[in-house]
Coordinates of C-alpha atoms in Angstrom, one line a residue:
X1 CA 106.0 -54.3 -41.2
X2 CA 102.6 -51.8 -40.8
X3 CA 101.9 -54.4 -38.4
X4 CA 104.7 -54.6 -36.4
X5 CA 104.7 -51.2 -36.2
X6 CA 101.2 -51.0 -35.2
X7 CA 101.7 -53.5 -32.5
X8 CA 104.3 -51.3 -31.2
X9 CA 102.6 -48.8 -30.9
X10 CA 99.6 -50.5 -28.7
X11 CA 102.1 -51.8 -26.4
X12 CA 103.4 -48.4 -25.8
X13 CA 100.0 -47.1 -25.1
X14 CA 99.3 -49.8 -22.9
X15 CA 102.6 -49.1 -20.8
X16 CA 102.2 -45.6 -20.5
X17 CA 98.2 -46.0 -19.0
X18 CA 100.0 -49.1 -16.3
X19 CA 101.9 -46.2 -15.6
X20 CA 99.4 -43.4 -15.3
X21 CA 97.7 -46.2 -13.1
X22 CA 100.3 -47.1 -10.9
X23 CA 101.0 -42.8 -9.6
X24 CA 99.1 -42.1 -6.4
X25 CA 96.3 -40.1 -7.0
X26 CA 96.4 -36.6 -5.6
X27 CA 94.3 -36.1 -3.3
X28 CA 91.8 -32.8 -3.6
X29 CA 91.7 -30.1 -1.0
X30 CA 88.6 -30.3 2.0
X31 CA 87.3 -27.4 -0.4
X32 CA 87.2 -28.9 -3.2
X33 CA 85.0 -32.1 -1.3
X34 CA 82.8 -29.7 0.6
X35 CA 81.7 -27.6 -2.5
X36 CA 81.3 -31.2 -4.6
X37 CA 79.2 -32.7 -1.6
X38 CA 77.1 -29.0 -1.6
X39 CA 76.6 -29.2 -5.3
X40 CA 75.5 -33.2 -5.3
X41 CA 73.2 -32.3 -2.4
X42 CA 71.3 -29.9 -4.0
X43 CA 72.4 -25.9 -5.6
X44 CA 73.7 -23.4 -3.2
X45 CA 70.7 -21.5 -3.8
X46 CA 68.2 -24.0 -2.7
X47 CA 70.6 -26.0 -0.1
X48 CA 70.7 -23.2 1.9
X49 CA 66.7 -22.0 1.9
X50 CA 63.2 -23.5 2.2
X51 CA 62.4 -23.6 -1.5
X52 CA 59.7 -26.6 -0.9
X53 CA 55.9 -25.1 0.7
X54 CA 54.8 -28.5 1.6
X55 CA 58.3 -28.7 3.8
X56 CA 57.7 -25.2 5.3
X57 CA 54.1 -26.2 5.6
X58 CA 55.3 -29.1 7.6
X59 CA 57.8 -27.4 9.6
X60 CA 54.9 -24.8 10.8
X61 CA 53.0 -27.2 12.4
X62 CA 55.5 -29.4 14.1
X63 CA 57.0 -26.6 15.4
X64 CA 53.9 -25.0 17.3
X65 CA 52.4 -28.4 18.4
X66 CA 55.7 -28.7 20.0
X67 CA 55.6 -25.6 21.0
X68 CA 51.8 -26.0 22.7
X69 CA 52.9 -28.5 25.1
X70 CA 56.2 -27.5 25.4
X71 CA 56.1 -23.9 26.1
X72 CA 57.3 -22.1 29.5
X73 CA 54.5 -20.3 30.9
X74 CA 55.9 -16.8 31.8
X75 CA 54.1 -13.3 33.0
X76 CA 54.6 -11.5 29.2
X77 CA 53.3 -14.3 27.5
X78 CA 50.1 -14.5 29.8
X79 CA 49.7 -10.6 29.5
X80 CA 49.9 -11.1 25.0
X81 CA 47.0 -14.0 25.5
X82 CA 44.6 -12.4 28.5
X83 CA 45.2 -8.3 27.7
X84 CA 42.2 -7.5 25.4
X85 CA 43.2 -3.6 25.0
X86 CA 45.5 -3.5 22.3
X87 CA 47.7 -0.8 23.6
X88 CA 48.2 -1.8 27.4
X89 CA 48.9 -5.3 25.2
X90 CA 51.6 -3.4 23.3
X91 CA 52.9 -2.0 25.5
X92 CA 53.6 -5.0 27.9
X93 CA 55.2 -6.6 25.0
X94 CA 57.7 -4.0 24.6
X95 CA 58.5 -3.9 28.1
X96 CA 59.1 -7.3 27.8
X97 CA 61.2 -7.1 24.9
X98 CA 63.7 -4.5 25.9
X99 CA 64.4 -6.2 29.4
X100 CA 65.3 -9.3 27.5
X101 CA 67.4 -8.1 25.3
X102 CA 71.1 -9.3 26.3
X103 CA 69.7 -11.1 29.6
X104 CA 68.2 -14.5 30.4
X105 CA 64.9 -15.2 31.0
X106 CA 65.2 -16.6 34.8
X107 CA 66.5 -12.9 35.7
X108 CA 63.8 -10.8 34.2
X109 CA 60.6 -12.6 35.3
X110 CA 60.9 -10.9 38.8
X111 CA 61.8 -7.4 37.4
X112 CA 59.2 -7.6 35.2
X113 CA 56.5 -8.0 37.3
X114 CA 57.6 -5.8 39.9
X115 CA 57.7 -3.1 36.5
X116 CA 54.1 -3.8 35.7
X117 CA 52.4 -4.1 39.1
X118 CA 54.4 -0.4 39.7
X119 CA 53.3 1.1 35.7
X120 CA 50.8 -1.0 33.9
X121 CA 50.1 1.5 31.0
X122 CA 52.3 3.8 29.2
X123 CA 51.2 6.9 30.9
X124 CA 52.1 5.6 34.0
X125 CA 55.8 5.1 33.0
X126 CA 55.4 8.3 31.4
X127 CA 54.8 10.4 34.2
X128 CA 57.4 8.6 36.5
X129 CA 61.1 10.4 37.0
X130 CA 64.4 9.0 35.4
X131 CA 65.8 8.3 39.4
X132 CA 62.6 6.0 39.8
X133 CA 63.4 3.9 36.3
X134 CA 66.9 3.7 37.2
X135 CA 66.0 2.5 40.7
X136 CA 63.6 -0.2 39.3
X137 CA 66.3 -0.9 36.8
X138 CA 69.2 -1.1 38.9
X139 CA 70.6 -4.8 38.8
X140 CA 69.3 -5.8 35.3
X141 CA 72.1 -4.1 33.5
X142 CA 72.2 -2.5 30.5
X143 CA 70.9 0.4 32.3
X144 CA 70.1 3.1 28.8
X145 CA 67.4 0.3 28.2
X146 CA 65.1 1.4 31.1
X147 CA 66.2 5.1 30.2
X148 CA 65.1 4.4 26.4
X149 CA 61.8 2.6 27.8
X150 CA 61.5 5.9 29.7
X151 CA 61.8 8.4 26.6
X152 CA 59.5 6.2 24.3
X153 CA 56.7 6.0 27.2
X154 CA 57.4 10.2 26.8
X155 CA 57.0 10.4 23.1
X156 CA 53.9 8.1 23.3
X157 CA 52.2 10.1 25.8
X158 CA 53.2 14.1 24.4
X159 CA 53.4 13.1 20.5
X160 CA 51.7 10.2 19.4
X161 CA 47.9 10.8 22.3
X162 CA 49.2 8.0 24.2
X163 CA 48.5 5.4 21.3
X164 CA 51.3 2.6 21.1
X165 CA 52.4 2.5 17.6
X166 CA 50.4 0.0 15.4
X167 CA 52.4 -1.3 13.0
X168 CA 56.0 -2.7 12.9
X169 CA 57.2 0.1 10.8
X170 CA 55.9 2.6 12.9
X171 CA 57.8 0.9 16.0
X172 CA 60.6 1.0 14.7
X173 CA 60.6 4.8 13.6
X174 CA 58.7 5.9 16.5
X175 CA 60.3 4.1 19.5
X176 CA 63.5 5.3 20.6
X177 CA 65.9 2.1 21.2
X178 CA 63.6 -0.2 19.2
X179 CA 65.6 -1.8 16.5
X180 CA 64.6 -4.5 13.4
X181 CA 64.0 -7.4 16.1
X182 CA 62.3 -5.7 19.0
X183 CA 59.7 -3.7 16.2
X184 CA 59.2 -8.0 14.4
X185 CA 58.8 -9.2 18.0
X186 CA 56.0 -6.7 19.0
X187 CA 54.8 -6.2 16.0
X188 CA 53.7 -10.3 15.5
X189 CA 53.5 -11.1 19.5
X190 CA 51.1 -8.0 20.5
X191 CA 49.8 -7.0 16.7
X192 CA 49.8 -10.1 15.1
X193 CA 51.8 -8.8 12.0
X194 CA 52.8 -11.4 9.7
X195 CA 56.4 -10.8 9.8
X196 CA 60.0 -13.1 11.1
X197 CA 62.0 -11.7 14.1
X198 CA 65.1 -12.7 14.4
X199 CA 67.6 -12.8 17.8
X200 CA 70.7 -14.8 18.3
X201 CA 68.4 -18.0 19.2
X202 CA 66.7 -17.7 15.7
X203 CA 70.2 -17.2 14.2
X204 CA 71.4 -20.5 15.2
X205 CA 68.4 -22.5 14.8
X206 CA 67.7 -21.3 11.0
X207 CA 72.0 -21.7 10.8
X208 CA 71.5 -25.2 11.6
X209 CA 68.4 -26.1 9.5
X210 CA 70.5 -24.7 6.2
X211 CA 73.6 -25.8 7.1
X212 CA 75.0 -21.9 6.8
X213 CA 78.2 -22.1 7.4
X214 CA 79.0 -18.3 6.3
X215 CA 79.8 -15.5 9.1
X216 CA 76.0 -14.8 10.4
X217 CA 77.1 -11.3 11.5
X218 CA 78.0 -10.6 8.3
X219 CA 75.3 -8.4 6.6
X220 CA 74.8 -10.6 3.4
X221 CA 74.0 -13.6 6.0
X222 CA 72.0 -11.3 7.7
X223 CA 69.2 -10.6 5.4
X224 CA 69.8 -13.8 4.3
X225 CA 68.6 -14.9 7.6
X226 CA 65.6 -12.6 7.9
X227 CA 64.2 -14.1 4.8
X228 CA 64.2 -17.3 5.6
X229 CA 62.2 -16.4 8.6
X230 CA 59.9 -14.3 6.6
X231 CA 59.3 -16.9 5.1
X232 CA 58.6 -19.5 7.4
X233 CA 56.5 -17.7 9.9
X234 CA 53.2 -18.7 10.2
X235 CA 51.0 -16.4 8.8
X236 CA 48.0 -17.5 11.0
X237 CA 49.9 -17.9 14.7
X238 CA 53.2 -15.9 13.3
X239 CA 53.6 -14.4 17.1
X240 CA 53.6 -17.9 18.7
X241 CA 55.5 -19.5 15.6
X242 CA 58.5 -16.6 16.5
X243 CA 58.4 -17.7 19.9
X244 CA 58.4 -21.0 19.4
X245 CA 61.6 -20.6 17.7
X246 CA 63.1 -18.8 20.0
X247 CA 62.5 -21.1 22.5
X248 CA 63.7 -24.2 20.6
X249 CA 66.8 -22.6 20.4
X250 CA 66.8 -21.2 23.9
X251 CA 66.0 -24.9 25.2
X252 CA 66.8 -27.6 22.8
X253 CA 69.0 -25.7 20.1
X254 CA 71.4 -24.6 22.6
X255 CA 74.8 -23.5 22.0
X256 CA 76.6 -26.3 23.4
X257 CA 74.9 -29.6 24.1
X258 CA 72.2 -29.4 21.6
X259 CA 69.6 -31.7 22.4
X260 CA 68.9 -33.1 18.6
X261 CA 67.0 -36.1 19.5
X262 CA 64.4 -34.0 21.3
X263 CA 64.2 -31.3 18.2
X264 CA 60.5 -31.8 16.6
X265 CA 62.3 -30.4 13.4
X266 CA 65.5 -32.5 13.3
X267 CA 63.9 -34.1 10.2
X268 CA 64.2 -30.7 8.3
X269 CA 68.3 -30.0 9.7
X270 CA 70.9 -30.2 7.1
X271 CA 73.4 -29.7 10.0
X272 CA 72.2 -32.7 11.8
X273 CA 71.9 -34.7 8.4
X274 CA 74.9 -34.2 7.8
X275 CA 76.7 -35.2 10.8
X276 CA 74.5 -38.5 10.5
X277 CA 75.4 -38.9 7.3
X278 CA 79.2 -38.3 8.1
X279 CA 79.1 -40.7 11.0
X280 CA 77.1 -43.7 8.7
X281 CA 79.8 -43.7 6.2
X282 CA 82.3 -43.6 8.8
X283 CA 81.0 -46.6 10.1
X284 CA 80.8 -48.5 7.3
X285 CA 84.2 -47.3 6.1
X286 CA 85.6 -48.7 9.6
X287 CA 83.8 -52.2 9.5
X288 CA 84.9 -52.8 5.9
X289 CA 88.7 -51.9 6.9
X290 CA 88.3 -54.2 10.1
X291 CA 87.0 -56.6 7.3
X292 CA 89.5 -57.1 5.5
X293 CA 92.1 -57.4 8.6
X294 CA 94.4 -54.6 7.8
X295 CA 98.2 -54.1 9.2
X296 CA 97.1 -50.2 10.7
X297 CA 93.9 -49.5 12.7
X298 CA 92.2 -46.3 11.1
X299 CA 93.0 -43.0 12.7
X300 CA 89.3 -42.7 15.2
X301 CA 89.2 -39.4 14.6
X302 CA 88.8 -40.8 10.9
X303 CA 85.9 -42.6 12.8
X304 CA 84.5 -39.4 14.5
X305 CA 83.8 -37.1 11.9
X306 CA 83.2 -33.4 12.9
X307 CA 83.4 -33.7 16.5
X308 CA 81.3 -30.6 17.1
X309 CA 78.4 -31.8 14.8
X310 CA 76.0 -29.0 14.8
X311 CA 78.1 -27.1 17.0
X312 CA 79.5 -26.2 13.6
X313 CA 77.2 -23.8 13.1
X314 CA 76.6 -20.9 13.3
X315 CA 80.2 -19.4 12.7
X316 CA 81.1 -16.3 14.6
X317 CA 84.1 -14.1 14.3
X318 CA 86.0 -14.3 17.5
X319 CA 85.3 -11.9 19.9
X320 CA 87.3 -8.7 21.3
X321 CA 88.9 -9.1 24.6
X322 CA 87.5 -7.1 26.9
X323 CA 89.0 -3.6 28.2
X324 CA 90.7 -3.9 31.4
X325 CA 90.4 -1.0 34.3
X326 CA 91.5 -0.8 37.8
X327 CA 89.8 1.9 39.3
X328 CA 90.2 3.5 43.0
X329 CA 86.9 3.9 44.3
X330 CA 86.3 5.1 48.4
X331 CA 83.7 4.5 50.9
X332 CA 83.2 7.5 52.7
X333 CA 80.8 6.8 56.0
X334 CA 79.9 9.4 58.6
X335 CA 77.5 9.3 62.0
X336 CA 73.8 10.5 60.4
X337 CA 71.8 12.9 62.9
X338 CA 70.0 9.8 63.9
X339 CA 72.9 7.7 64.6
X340 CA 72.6 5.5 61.5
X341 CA 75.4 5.7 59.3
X342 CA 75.4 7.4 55.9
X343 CA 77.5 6.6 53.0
X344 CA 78.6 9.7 49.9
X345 CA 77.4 8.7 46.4
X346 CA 78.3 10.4 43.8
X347 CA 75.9 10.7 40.2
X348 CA 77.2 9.9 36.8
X349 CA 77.1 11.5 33.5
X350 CA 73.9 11.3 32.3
X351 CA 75.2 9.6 28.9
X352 CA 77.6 6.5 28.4
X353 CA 78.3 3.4 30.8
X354 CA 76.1 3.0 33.5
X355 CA 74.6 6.9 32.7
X356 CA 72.8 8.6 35.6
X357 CA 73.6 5.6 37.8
X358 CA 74.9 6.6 41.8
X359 CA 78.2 5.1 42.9
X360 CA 80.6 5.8 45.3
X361 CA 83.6 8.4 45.1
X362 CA 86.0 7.3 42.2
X363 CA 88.8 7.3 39.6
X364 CA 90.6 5.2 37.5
X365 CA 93.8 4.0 38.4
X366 CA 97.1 4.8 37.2
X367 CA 99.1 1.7 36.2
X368 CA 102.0 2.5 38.4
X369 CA 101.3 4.4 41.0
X370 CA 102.2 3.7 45.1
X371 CA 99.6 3.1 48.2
X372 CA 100.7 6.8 48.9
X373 CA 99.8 8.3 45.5
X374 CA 96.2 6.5 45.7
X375 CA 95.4 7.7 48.9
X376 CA 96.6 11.1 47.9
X377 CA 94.8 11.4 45.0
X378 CA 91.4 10.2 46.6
X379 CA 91.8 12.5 49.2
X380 CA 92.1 15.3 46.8
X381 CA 88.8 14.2 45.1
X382 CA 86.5 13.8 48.5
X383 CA 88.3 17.2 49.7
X384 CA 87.0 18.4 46.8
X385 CA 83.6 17.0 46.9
X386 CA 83.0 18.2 50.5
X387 CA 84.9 21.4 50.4
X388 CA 86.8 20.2 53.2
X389 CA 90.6 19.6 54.1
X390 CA 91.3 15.8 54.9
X391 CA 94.2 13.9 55.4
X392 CA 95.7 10.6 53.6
X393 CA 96.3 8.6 57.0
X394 CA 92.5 8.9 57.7
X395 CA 92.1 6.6 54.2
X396 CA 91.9 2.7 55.0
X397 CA 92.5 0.2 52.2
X398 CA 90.0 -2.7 52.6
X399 CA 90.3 -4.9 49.3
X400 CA 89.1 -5.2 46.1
X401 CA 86.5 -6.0 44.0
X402 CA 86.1 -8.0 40.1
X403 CA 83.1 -6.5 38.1
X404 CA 82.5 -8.0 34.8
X405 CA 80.6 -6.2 32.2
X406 CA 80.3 -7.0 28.3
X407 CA 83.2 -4.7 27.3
X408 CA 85.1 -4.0 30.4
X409 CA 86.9 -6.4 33.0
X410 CA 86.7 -3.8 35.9
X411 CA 88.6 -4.1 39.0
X412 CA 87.7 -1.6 42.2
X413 CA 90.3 -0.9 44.5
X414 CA 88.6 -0.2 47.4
X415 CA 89.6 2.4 50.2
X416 CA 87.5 3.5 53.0
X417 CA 87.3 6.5 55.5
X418 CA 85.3 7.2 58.5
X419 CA 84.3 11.2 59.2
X420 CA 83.4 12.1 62.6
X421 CA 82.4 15.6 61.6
X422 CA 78.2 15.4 60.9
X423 CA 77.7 18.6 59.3
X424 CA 79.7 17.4 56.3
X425 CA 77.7 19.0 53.5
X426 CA 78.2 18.1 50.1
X427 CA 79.1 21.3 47.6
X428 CA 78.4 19.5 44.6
X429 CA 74.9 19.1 43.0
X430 CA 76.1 15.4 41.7
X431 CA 76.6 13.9 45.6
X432 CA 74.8 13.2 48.5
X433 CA 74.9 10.9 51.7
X434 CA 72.5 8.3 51.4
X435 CA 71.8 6.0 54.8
X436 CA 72.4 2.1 54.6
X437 CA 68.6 1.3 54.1
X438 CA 68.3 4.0 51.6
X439 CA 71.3 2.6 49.5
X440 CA 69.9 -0.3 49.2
X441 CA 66.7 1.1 47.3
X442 CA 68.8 3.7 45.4
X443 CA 69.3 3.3 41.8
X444 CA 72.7 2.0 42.0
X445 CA 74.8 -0.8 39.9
X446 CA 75.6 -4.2 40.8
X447 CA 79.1 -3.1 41.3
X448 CA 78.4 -0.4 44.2
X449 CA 76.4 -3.1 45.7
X450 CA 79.4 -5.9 45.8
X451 CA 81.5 -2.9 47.5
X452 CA 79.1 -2.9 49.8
X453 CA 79.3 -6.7 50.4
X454 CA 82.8 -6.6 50.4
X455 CA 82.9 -3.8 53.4
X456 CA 80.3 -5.6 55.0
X457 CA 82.7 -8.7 55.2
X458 CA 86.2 -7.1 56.3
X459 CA 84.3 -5.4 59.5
X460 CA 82.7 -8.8 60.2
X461 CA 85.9 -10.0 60.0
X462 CA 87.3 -7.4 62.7
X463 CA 84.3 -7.8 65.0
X464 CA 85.4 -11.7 65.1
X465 CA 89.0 -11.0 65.5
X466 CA 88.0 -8.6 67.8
X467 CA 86.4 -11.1 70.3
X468 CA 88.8 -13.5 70.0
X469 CA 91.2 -11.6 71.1
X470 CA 89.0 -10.5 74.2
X471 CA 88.5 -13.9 74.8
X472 CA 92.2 -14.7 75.2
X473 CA 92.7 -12.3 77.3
X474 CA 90.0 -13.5 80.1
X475 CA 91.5 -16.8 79.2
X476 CA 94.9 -15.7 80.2
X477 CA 93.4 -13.8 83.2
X478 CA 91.7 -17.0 84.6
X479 CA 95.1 -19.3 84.8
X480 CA 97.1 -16.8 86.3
X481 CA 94.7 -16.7 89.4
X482 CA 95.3 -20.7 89.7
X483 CA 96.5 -21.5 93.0
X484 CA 99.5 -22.7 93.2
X485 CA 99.0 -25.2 95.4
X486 CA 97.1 -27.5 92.7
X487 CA 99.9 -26.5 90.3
X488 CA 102.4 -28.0 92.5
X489 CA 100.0 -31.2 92.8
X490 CA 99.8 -31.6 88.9
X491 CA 103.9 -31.2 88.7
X492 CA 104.0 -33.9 91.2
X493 CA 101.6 -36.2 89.8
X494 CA 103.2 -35.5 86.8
X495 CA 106.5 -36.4 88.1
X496 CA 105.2 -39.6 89.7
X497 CA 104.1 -40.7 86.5
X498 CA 107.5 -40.4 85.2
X499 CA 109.8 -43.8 84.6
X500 CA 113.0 -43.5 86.1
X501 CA 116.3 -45.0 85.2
X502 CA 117.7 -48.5 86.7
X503 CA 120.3 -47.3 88.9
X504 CA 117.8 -44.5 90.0
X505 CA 115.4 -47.5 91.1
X506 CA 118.0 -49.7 93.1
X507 CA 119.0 -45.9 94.9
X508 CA 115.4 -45.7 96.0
X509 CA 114.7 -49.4 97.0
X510 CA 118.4 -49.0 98.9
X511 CA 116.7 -45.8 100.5
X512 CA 113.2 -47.8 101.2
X513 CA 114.9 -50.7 103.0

């Protein structure tokens, strides 16, 4: 019976574990995978740094032989290599620095040397006026960087005995408008301090290399980030070793289209790793299924894996939409004393967007507001500005404009009016009539100057119109004076050429005979 029983018993066991067997398995969240495949790969806390010297050892000198042949050669570099005096040196460096910062390399090289031929020390910038760095600026954008440049050159000169500051510290207390990067970059390219600098090209590149998935804006991430690169750099070449990592990810480390195969440190890239691994198993999963002849095809993007790859990282929060402005601007032109004509810029603030800039007449645009009210309310301003009483039907609307910059989407609605009167004077310190030539060098944005481009095209555009409507006329002229004998001729002809009808033919041959 103790048997029985205990037979029972087994046989129960054995159909509730059939059972057990036979219920799907749940499957586990994409979390749940991702933190098991971190944890089999290796800790967090190694995973995601360089915790191996002979790897960073490795990495070093892959990177600058890479970087050696590889390099672009470009007018700040040269200066860092050839400048012997360590404060022109310096001080090149920074220039350098603050013109790159939010613009691409293509567009500074001519500004920069233009900058250097015009003030190669820091006492030369120092002594130059704010309207002469604004002019040299104008173009690049950005434009409180040349002012900044300006105020440091300043400080150096009056508080510091015109001696760059030496150390990266000192930079970045000393400088006005240098922040943690700018006083890294300096400090290793011109000084030779053994210290990281990190920009957005290092952020993506060390991203990759970890796998750091995490928001690298975040300020965690962060000095996260500027560990790792303190701890890479090359402590013998650490000013080439920054650059060389801002170049890889400038060049091959791009933000789309990264060029992996070419990397000289793909072997190091958890990113990359992983999306070989991903697409490996992928593979094999697919040719085992095809295998086995099954009833369904596997999903391909089952097949893919991550489609963006590397792409993955870094991870960014999405960014604000830009603030949208309309704003009425007019160009006011009158005959100069010499004939040539003169346009009225006015100066703005010297603090905030585009700060001490010149520009023509302006003010932002209502939402709702009628072709009358516009013209109305710009010839209030220029009234104003000239201390003179104009009227709206002198006020032309020629078109508008699309300026882009990082914050705002601006849109000019341009108006223009032409003043006969030459002794126009200006009663405001902030405005004054510059001539065509003399705009052209004036420290003005890039905005005033597509205004310019735009005018430019609407009275090319009336010239044309212009002569082709002269033309037409002469035209018109000539065929009226044709004789009318030859007209007559051509009607004939024209007549003669004509078929006629079959009982119109038999009249005529009736006629004939």
């Amino acid at each position: 019976m103790s048997r029985l029983r205990s037979a029972m018993l087994k046989g129960k066991r054995a159909g509730l574990e059939m059972v057990d067997t036979a219920k799907p398995k749940r499957k586990r969240s994409h979390t749940a995978v991702k933190d098991e495949n971190t944890t089999n790969a290796s800790s967090p806390s190694t995973y995601h740094t360089f915790h191996d010297p002979t790897d960073v050892v490795l990495l070093r000198s892959q990177l600058l032989n890479w970087y050696d042949k590889e390099k672009r050669e470009l007018p700040w570099r040269t200066l860092a290599v050839t400048e012997s005096d360590l404060n022109i040196r310096t001080y090149a460096v920074w220039v350098s620095e603050i013109m790159l910062q939010q613009t691409q390399v293509a567009t500074v090289i001519d500004y920069y040397i233009k900058w250097m031929k015009r003030w190669p020390t820091v006492k030369d910038l120092a002594a130059a006026t704010l309207e002469e760095v604004n002019q040299m600026w104008a173009g690049l954008g950005y434009y409180s960087r040349g002012k900044r440049l300006h105020e440091g050159a300043q400080k150096v000169v009056s508080e510091l005995k015109g001696q760059m500051p030496r150390t990266v510290d000192s930079l970045l207390k000393q400088l006005p408008g240098v922040g943690r990067y700018t006083a890294a970059a300096v400090g290793s390219i011109a000084l030779a301090q053994v210290t990281g600098a990190v920009d957005g090209n290092v952020i993506r590149v060390l991203c990759r290399l970890r796998a750091i998935g995490a928001d690298s804006t975040g300020p965690a991430v962060t000095e996260a980030l500027w560990s790792l690169a303190n701890t890479l750099v090359d402590p013998e070449r650490p000013g080439d070793f920054n650059q060389a990592m801002m170049e890889l990810g400038a060049r091959v480390c791009t933000p789309k289209g990264p060029l992996c195969s070419q990397c000289p440190v793909h072997s190091h890239c958890h990113s990359f790793r992983k999306v070989h691994v991903k697409q490996e198993k992928n593979s094999r999963k697919l040719l085992g299924k095809l295998d086995k002849k099954p009833s369904s095809l596997p999903d391909i993007e089952d097949c893919m894996g991550h489609v963006l790859g590397v792409q993955n990282f870094p991870r960014k929060p999405a960014k604000k939409p830009p603030r949208v402005e309309r704003t009425l601007t007019c160009v006011v032109i009158r005959r100069g004393e010499e004939g040539e004509d003169e346009y009225l810029l006015t100066q703005r603030p010297n603090k905030g967007l585009l700060a001490g800039l010149w520009e023509f007449p302006n003010l932002l645009l209502e939402e709702k507001s009628s072709e009358m009210k516009r013209k109305k309310a710009l010839c209030a301003q220029i009234s104003g500005i000239l201390g003179t009483h104009l009227t709206e039907s002198l006020f032309q609307y020629v078109g508008e404009v699309v300026h882009i910059f990082s914050h705002i989407h601006q849109t000019y609605v341009v108006h223009s009016v032409c003043l006969k009167d030459t002794d126009t004077q200006t009663q405001t310190e902030n405005a004054q009539w510059l001539t065509r030539s003399t705009l052209q060098e004036a420290a003005v944005s890039t905005g005033v100057k597509k205004i310019v481009k735009l005018c430019d095209s609407v009275d090319s555009q009336k010239e044309q119109t212009s002569k082709d409507g002269k033309r037409q006329k002469q035209t018109g002229t000539k065929n009226d004076k044709t004789p009318q004998t030859s007209t007559k001729k051509k009607s004939a002809a024209n007549s003669g050429s004509r078929q006629l009808s079959l009982s119109s033919f038999f009249n005529t041959v009736k006629q004939e005979s």
